[in-house]
PDB file of C-alpha atoms in Angstrom:
ATOM      1  CA  MET Q   1      53.022 114.331 -12.744  1.00 52.00           C
ATOM      2  CA  THR Q   2      52.415 110.443 -13.023  1.00 52.00           C
ATOM      3  CA  LYS Q   3      52.231 109.325 -16.584  1.00 51.00           C
ATOM      4  CA  GLY Q   4      48.640 107.682 -17.297  1.00 52.00           C
ATOM      5  CA  GLN Q   5      46.887 109.328 -14.701  1.00 68.00           C
ATOM      6  CA  HIS Q   6      44.044 110.931 -15.600  1.00 84.00           C
ATOM      7  CA  ILE Q   7      44.478 114.498 -14.911  1.00 92.00           C
ATOM      8  CA  THR Q   8      41.729 117.285 -16.652  1.00 95.00           C
ATOM      9  CA  TRP Q   9      42.228 120.935 -16.749  1.00 95.00           C
ATOM     10  CA  HIS Q  10      38.850 123.606 -16.824  1.00 95.00           C
ATOM     11  CA  ARG Q  11      39.449 126.832 -17.609  1.00 95.00           C
ATOM     12  CA  LEU Q  12      36.760 128.568 -16.718  1.00 96.00           C
ATOM     13  CA  ALA Q  13      36.393 132.815 -16.619  1.00 95.00           C
ATOM     14  CA  ASP Q  14      36.986 134.115 -13.057  1.00 95.00           C
ATOM     15  CA  PRO Q  15      36.796 133.354  -9.486  1.00 95.00           C
ATOM     16  CA  ALA Q  16      33.064 133.309  -9.358  1.00 95.00           C
ATOM     17  CA  ALA Q  17      32.696 130.860 -12.327  1.00 96.00           C
ATOM     18  CA  VAL Q  18      35.282 128.223 -10.586  1.00 97.00           C
ATOM     19  CA  ALA Q  19      33.031 128.448  -7.692  1.00 96.00           C
ATOM     20  CA  ARG Q  20      30.085 127.891  -9.164  1.00 97.00           C
ATOM     21  CA  ASP Q  21      31.522 124.731 -10.981  1.00 97.00           C
ATOM     22  CA  ALA Q  22      32.907 123.367  -8.001  1.00 98.00           C
ATOM     23  CA  ALA Q  23      30.165 123.965  -6.332  1.00 98.00           C
ATOM     24  CA  ALA Q  24      27.980 121.615  -9.328  1.00 98.00           C
ATOM     25  CA  ARG Q  25      30.613 118.966  -9.098  1.00 98.00           C
ATOM     26  CA  ILE Q  26      30.233 118.603  -5.738  1.00 98.00           C
ATOM     27  CA  LEU Q  27      26.825 118.045  -5.456  1.00 98.00           C
ATOM     28  CA  LYS Q  28      26.614 115.794  -8.661  1.00 98.00           C
ATOM     29  CA  ALA Q  29      29.528 113.217  -6.948  1.00 98.00           C
ATOM     30  CA  ALA Q  30      27.913 113.339  -3.691  1.00 98.00           C
ATOM     31  CA  ASP Q  31      24.524 112.315  -5.387  1.00 98.00           C
ATOM     32  CA  GLU Q  32      26.263 109.682  -7.580  1.00 98.00           C
ATOM     33  CA  ALA Q  33      27.506 108.559  -4.440  1.00 98.00           C
ATOM     34  CA  ILE Q  34      24.985 108.203  -1.900  1.00 98.00           C
ATOM     35  CA  ALA Q  35      22.373 106.216  -4.854  1.00 98.00           C
ATOM     36  CA  GLN Q  36      25.656 103.679  -4.962  1.00 98.00           C
ATOM     37  CA  ARG Q  37      27.234 103.223  -1.399  1.00 98.00           C
ATOM     38  CA  GLY Q  38      24.835 105.069   0.389  1.00 98.00           C
ATOM     39  CA  THR Q  39      27.379 108.007   2.090  1.00 98.00           C
ATOM     40  CA  PHE Q  40      28.699 110.634   0.484  1.00 98.00           C
ATOM     41  CA  ARG Q  41      32.774 111.450   2.314  1.00 98.00           C
ATOM     42  CA  LEU Q  42      33.648 114.704   1.183  1.00 98.00           C
ATOM     43  CA  VAL Q  43      36.974 115.863   2.272  1.00 98.00           C
ATOM     44  CA  LEU Q  44      37.206 119.805   2.592  1.00 98.00           C
ATOM     45  CA  ALA Q  45      40.141 122.511   2.246  1.00 98.00           C
ATOM     46  CA  GLY Q  46      40.716 125.658   3.575  1.00 94.00           C
ATOM     47  CA  GLY Q  47      41.323 129.160   1.543  1.00 89.00           C
ATOM     48  CA  ARG Q  48      38.560 132.061  -0.407  1.00 88.00           C
ATOM     49  CA  THR Q  49      37.857 129.995  -3.299  1.00 88.00           C
ATOM     50  CA  PRO Q  50      36.665 126.767  -1.386  1.00 95.00           C
ATOM     51  CA  GLU Q  51      34.864 129.409   0.953  1.00 97.00           C
ATOM     52  CA  ALA Q  52      33.213 131.049  -2.186  1.00 96.00           C
ATOM     53  CA  THR Q  53      31.635 127.601  -2.815  1.00 98.00           C
ATOM     54  CA  TYR Q  54      30.952 126.878   0.136  1.00 98.00           C
ATOM     55  CA  ARG Q  55      28.559 129.620   0.104  1.00 98.00           C
ATOM     56  CA  LEU Q  56      27.204 128.285  -2.807  1.00 98.00           C
ATOM     57  CA  LEU Q  57      26.331 124.407  -1.004  1.00 98.00           C
ATOM     58  CA  ALA Q  58      24.659 126.221   1.750  1.00 98.00           C
ATOM     59  CA  GLY Q  59      22.108 126.922  -0.824  1.00 96.00           C
ATOM     60  CA  ALA Q  60      21.664 124.088  -2.428  1.00 97.00           C
ATOM     61  CA  ASP Q  61      19.078 121.522  -1.486  1.00 96.00           C
ATOM     62  CA  ALA Q  62      21.386 118.242  -0.871  1.00 98.00           C
ATOM     63  CA  ASP Q  63      20.248 114.925   0.897  1.00 97.00           C
ATOM     64  CA  TRP Q  64      22.604 116.253   3.560  1.00 98.00           C
ATOM     65  CA  SER Q  65      21.582 113.226   5.714  1.00 98.00           C
ATOM     66  CA  HIS Q  66      24.472 111.323   3.740  1.00 98.00           C
ATOM     67  CA  TRP Q  67      27.576 113.293   4.150  1.00 98.00           C
ATOM     68  CA  GLU Q  68      30.566 112.862   5.696  1.00 98.00           C
ATOM     69  CA  ILE Q  69      32.790 115.920   5.839  1.00 98.00           C
ATOM     70  CA  TYR Q  70      36.149 115.784   6.566  1.00 98.00           C
ATOM     71  CA  PHE Q  71      39.177 118.011   6.595  1.00 98.00           C
ATOM     72  CA  GLY Q  72      42.182 118.105   4.533  1.00 98.00           C
ATOM     73  CA  ASP Q  73      44.531 119.988   7.375  1.00 98.00           C
ATOM     74  CA  GLU Q  74      43.958 122.230   9.894  1.00 98.00           C
ATOM     75  CA  ARG Q  75      46.077 125.216  11.946  1.00 97.00           C
ATOM     76  CA  CYS Q  76      46.798 123.825  15.561  1.00 97.00           C
ATOM     77  CA  LEU Q  77      44.459 126.426  17.051  1.00 95.00           C
ATOM     78  CA  THR Q  78      41.701 126.521  20.090  1.00 92.00           C
ATOM     79  CA  ALA Q  79      38.388 124.977  18.887  1.00 91.00           C
ATOM     80  CA  ASP Q  80      36.212 127.512  16.909  1.00 89.00           C
ATOM     81  CA  HIS Q  81      39.185 130.003  16.249  1.00 94.00           C
ATOM     82  CA  ALA Q  82      38.409 133.011  13.293  1.00 94.00           C
ATOM     83  CA  ASP Q  83      41.151 131.163  11.395  1.00 95.00           C
ATOM     84  CA  ARG Q  84      40.854 127.241  11.507  1.00 97.00           C
ATOM     85  CA  ASP Q  85      39.772 125.935   8.256  1.00 97.00           C
ATOM     86  CA  ASP Q  86      36.428 124.337  10.426  1.00 97.00           C
ATOM     87  CA  THR Q  87      35.258 127.121  11.795  1.00 97.00           C
ATOM     88  CA  MET Q  88      35.223 128.907   8.241  1.00 97.00           C
ATOM     89  CA  ALA Q  89      33.535 126.090   6.473  1.00 98.00           C
ATOM     90  CA  ALA Q  90      31.022 125.824   9.493  1.00 98.00           C
ATOM     91  CA  ARG Q  91      30.461 129.459   9.126  1.00 97.00           C
ATOM     92  CA  ALA Q  92      29.819 130.109   5.388  1.00 98.00           C
ATOM     93  CA  TRP Q  93      28.503 125.930   5.077  1.00 98.00           C
ATOM     94  CA  LEU Q  94      27.912 123.753   7.420  1.00 98.00           C
ATOM     95  CA  ASP Q  95      26.069 125.592  10.153  1.00 97.00           C
ATOM     96  CA  HIS Q  96      23.042 125.905   7.440  1.00 98.00           C
ATOM     97  CA  VAL Q  97      22.951 122.675   6.351  1.00 98.00           C
ATOM     98  CA  ASP Q  98      21.119 119.579   7.955  1.00 97.00           C
ATOM     99  CA  ILE Q  99      24.374 117.270   8.286  1.00 98.00           C
ATOM    100  CA  PRO Q 100      24.617 115.977  11.102  1.00 97.00           C
ATOM    101  CA  ARG Q 101      27.125 116.950  13.594  1.00 96.00           C
ATOM    102  CA  GLN Q 102      28.215 113.460  14.456  1.00 97.00           C
ATOM    103  CA  ARG Q 103      29.141 113.037  10.371  1.00 98.00           C
ATOM    104  CA  ILE Q 104      31.310 116.474  10.514  1.00 98.00           C
ATOM    105  CA  HIS Q 105      34.917 115.118  11.517  1.00 98.00           C
ATOM    106  CA  ILE Q 106      36.972 117.971  12.565  1.00 98.00           C
ATOM    107  CA  ILE Q 107      40.772 117.614  12.907  1.00 98.00           C
ATOM    108  CA  PRO Q 108      41.538 117.826  16.844  1.00 97.00           C
ATOM    109  CA  ALA Q 109      44.128 120.318  16.610  1.00 97.00           C
ATOM    110  CA  GLY Q 110      43.484 122.189  19.663  1.00 95.00           C
ATOM    111  CA  LEU Q 111      45.722 119.243  20.873  1.00 96.00           C
ATOM    112  CA  GLY Q 112      49.243 119.911  19.257  1.00 97.00           C
ATOM    113  CA  PRO Q 113      50.329 118.374  16.120  1.00 97.00           C
ATOM    114  CA  THR Q 114      51.285 115.403  16.948  1.00 96.00           C
ATOM    115  CA  GLU Q 115      48.640 114.262  19.572  1.00 97.00           C
ATOM    116  CA  GLY Q 116      45.630 115.505  16.670  1.00 97.00           C
ATOM    117  CA  ALA Q 117      47.797 113.294  14.287  1.00 97.00           C
ATOM    118  CA  LEU Q 118      47.385 110.590  15.778  1.00 97.00           C
ATOM    119  CA  ARG Q 119      43.986 111.058  17.118  1.00 97.00           C
ATOM    120  CA  TYR Q 120      42.621 112.068  13.162  1.00 98.00           C
ATOM    121  CA  ALA Q 121      44.656 109.183  11.611  1.00 98.00           C
ATOM    122  CA  ALA Q 122      42.121 106.513  13.100  1.00 96.00           C
ATOM    123  CA  GLU Q 123      38.582 108.447  11.794  1.00 97.00           C
ATOM    124  CA  ILE Q 124      40.667 108.745   8.717  1.00 98.00           C
ATOM    125  CA  SER Q 125      41.521 105.304   8.262  1.00 97.00           C
ATOM    126  CA  ALA Q 126      38.001 103.989   9.377  1.00 96.00           C
ATOM    127  CA  ALA Q 127      36.714 106.360   6.135  1.00 97.00           C
ATOM    128  CA  LEU Q 128      39.121 105.009   3.017  1.00 98.00           C
ATOM    129  CA  PRO Q 129      38.481 105.193   0.342  1.00 98.00           C
ATOM    130  CA  PHE Q 130      36.811 109.233   0.335  1.00 98.00           C
ATOM    131  CA  ASP Q 131      34.348 109.661  -2.364  1.00 98.00           C
ATOM    132  CA  LEU Q 132      36.102 113.655  -3.239  1.00 98.00           C
ATOM    133  CA  VAL Q 133      39.119 115.341  -2.041  1.00 98.00           C
ATOM    134  CA  ILE Q 134      39.031 119.271  -2.453  1.00 98.00           C
ATOM    135  CA  LEU Q 135      42.404 120.586  -2.841  1.00 98.00           C
ATOM    136  CA  GLY Q 136      43.802 124.373  -3.263  1.00 97.00           C
ATOM    137  CA  LEU Q 137      47.528 125.160  -4.329  1.00 96.00           C
ATOM    138  CA  GLY Q 138      49.574 127.504  -3.235  1.00 94.00           C
ATOM    139  CA  VAL Q 139      51.791 129.856  -5.060  1.00 94.00           C
ATOM    140  CA  ASP Q 140      54.684 127.561  -3.773  1.00 94.00           C
ATOM    141  CA  GLY Q 141      52.959 124.324  -4.673  1.00 94.00           C
ATOM    142  CA  HIS Q 142      51.853 123.609  -1.095  1.00 95.00           C
ATOM    143  CA  THR Q 143      48.018 121.418  -1.480  1.00 96.00           C
ATOM    144  CA  ALA Q 144      47.011 121.124   2.685  1.00 97.00           C
ATOM    145  CA  SER Q 145      49.547 121.369   4.851  1.00 97.00           C
ATOM    146  CA  LEU Q 146      51.889 119.696   2.769  1.00 96.00           C
ATOM    147  CA  PHE Q 147      54.975 122.011   2.191  1.00 96.00           C
ATOM    148  CA  PRO Q 148      57.775 122.137  -0.586  1.00 94.00           C
ATOM    149  CA  GLY Q 149      61.428 120.841   0.941  1.00 89.00           C
ATOM    150  CA  HIS Q 150      59.241 119.505   3.688  1.00 88.00           C
ATOM    151  CA  ASP Q 151      59.549 115.579   4.569  1.00 82.00           C
ATOM    152  CA  HIS Q 152      56.045 114.130   4.740  1.00 77.00           C
ATOM    153  CA  PRO Q 153      56.628 110.042   5.951  1.00 79.00           C
ATOM    154  CA  GLU Q 154      55.184 108.313   3.070  1.00 78.00           C
ATOM    155  CA  GLN Q 155      53.391 105.709   5.303  1.00 89.00           C
ATOM    156  CA  LYS Q 156      51.215 108.048   7.432  1.00 96.00           C
ATOM    157  CA  LEU Q 157      47.693 108.634   6.814  1.00 98.00           C
ATOM    158  CA  VAL Q 158      48.058 112.164   9.006  1.00 98.00           C
ATOM    159  CA  VAL Q 159      51.102 113.893   9.307  1.00 97.00           C
ATOM    160  CA  PRO Q 160      52.513 116.926  11.953  1.00 97.00           C
ATOM    161  CA  VAL Q 161      53.758 119.798  11.062  1.00 96.00           C
ATOM    162  CA  THR Q 162      55.948 121.560  13.006  1.00 95.00           C
ATOM    163  CA  ASN Q 163      57.352 124.431  11.005  1.00 93.00           C
ATOM    164  CA  ALA Q 164      55.228 125.770   8.285  1.00 94.00           C
ATOM    165  CA  PRO Q 165      56.700 128.468   6.423  1.00 94.00           C
ATOM    166  CA  LYS Q 166      53.443 130.632   7.197  1.00 90.00           C
ATOM    167  CA  PRO Q 167      51.861 131.156  10.732  1.00 93.00           C
ATOM    168  CA  PRO Q 168      50.709 129.088  12.328  1.00 95.00           C
ATOM    169  CA  SER Q 169      54.236 127.108  11.916  1.00 96.00           C
ATOM    170  CA  GLU Q 170      51.649 123.921  13.522  1.00 97.00           C
ATOM    171  CA  ARG Q 171      49.410 122.377  11.127  1.00 98.00           C
ATOM    172  CA  ILE Q 172      48.027 119.128  11.099  1.00 98.00           C
ATOM    173  CA  SER Q 173      47.667 117.776   7.220  1.00 98.00           C
ATOM    174  CA  LEU Q 174      46.641 114.536   5.335  1.00 98.00           C
ATOM    175  CA  SER Q 175      49.773 112.796   3.705  1.00 97.00           C
ATOM    176  CA  ALA Q 176      49.125 112.684   0.713  1.00 96.00           C
ATOM    177  CA  LYS Q 177      48.609 109.158   0.803  1.00 97.00           C
ATOM    178  CA  ALA Q 178      45.684 109.259   2.373  1.00 98.00           C
ATOM    179  CA  LEU Q 179      44.717 112.455   0.162  1.00 98.00           C
ATOM    180  CA  SER Q 180      45.318 110.104  -2.940  1.00 97.00           C
ATOM    181  CA  GLN Q 181      42.779 107.366  -1.880  1.00 97.00           C
ATOM    182  CA  THR Q 182      39.663 108.555  -3.460  1.00 98.00           C
ATOM    183  CA  ARG Q 183      37.463 108.434  -6.291  1.00 97.00           C
ATOM    184  CA  GLN Q 184      37.781 111.745  -7.319  1.00 97.00           C
ATOM    185  CA  VAL Q 185      39.734 115.026  -6.551  1.00 98.00           C
ATOM    186  CA  LEU Q 186      38.823 118.950  -7.602  1.00 98.00           C
ATOM    187  CA  VAL Q 187      41.878 120.810  -7.228  1.00 98.00           C
ATOM    188  CA  LEU Q 188      40.584 124.799  -7.256  1.00 97.00           C
ATOM    189  CA  VAL Q 189      42.938 127.298  -8.475  1.00 96.00           C
ATOM    190  CA  THR Q 190      42.615 131.094  -8.540  1.00 95.00           C
ATOM    191  CA  GLY Q 191      44.523 134.579  -8.817  1.00 93.00           C
ATOM    192  CA  LYS Q 192      46.787 135.315 -11.547  1.00 92.00           C
ATOM    193  CA  GLU Q 193      50.271 134.470  -8.836  1.00 93.00           C
ATOM    194  CA  LYS Q 194      49.349 130.898  -9.053  1.00 93.00           C
ATOM    195  CA  ARG Q 195      50.451 130.703 -12.476  1.00 93.00           C
ATOM    196  CA  HIS Q 196      54.034 129.522 -11.914  1.00 94.00           C
ATOM    197  CA  ALA Q 197      53.445 126.996  -9.308  1.00 95.00           C
ATOM    198  CA  VAL Q 198      50.294 125.473 -12.140  1.00 95.00           C
ATOM    199  CA  ALA Q 199      53.411 125.983 -15.182  1.00 95.00           C
ATOM    200  CA  ARG Q 200      56.108 123.465 -12.208  1.00 95.00           C
ATOM    201  CA  TRP Q 201      52.749 121.416 -11.920  1.00 95.00           C
ATOM    202  CA  LYS Q 202      52.420 120.858 -15.615  1.00 93.00           C
ATOM    203  CA  ALA Q 203      56.365 120.371 -15.829  1.00 94.00           C
ATOM    204  CA  GLY Q 204      56.582 117.771 -13.795  1.00 93.00           C
ATOM    205  CA  GLU Q 205      58.275 119.667 -10.699  1.00 94.00           C
ATOM    206  CA  ASN Q 206      58.513 117.477  -7.909  1.00 92.00           C
ATOM    207  CA  ILE Q 207      55.759 120.003  -5.783  1.00 94.00           C
ATOM    208  CA  PRO Q 208      53.665 118.330  -2.797  1.00 95.00           C
ATOM    209  CA  ILE Q 209      50.738 118.655  -5.408  1.00 95.00           C
ATOM    210  CA  ALA Q 210      51.637 116.569  -7.859  1.00 94.00           C
ATOM    211  CA  GLY Q 211      52.267 113.535  -5.259  1.00 94.00           C
ATOM    212  CA  ILE Q 212      48.104 113.201  -5.199  1.00 96.00           C
ATOM    213  CA  VAL Q 213      47.572 110.688  -7.636  1.00 95.00           C
ATOM    214  CA  PRO Q 214      44.284 109.378  -6.961  1.00 95.00           C
ATOM    215  CA  SER Q 215      43.058 105.701  -8.514  1.00 89.00           C
ATOM    216  CA  GLY Q 216      39.832 108.192 -10.832  1.00 93.00           C
ATOM    217  CA  PRO Q 217      40.219 111.419 -11.955  1.00 95.00           C
ATOM    218  CA  LEU Q 218      41.779 114.521 -10.723  1.00 97.00           C
ATOM    219  CA  GLU Q 219      39.901 117.704 -12.048  1.00 97.00           C
ATOM    220  CA  ILE Q 220      41.600 121.331 -12.180  1.00 97.00           C
ATOM    221  CA  LEU Q 221      38.915 124.183 -12.401  1.00 97.00           C
ATOM    222  CA  LEU Q 222      41.242 126.909 -12.978  1.00 96.00           C
ATOM    223  CA  ASP Q 223      40.668 131.072 -14.007  1.00 94.00           C
ATOM    224  CA  LEU Q 224      44.193 130.888 -15.563  1.00 75.00           C
ATOM    225  CA  PRO Q 225      45.170 129.952 -19.189  1.00 70.00           C
ATOM    226  CA  VAL Q 226      45.740 125.941 -19.767  1.00 59.00           C
TER     227      VAL Q 226
END
């Protein structure tokens, strides 16, 4: 962890409590961003815990017309494939609220990692800084599709991934540089299998999640002892 970084660990009872707390924080951040700047720019994560959060947001009352949605990473699969993060987010939440479709910026992962990353970088460049980035934590310390031991170009905003250690091997991910250009980061961590990754992060090991260094607060919601 970077010295002086504003990190707060929040221990919650179980995954359901993590999802509830996350949804409340997202809605609060949206209200504040819209009041101050007229738009709420949010980056979504994939995974079970974010999906539970999105299901809660689907039933919320919010000023959806001012939300702008981006994705932290995507698998290089055809549009509407069940394993894509944007398909999950649509099914759980986005198809049930009135966010204008042109404000939902999906990653064109069907074009392949190189071309898709190049095209999405233009959208991300125009969006920065984000208001809130949601991230998860893998058992190996990865976040988005930034994996340990991989070369992630430091100056790029969006990077192609061609050798992910779990299928599909081809993905597109926002870089640590892009994910750090946000007013706030919210990391959702559930499951005992994440205990070792959390310990490595707290010990200051050079794992991908440790490379996310926003200018504002980084809040970690987890159902593990801290």
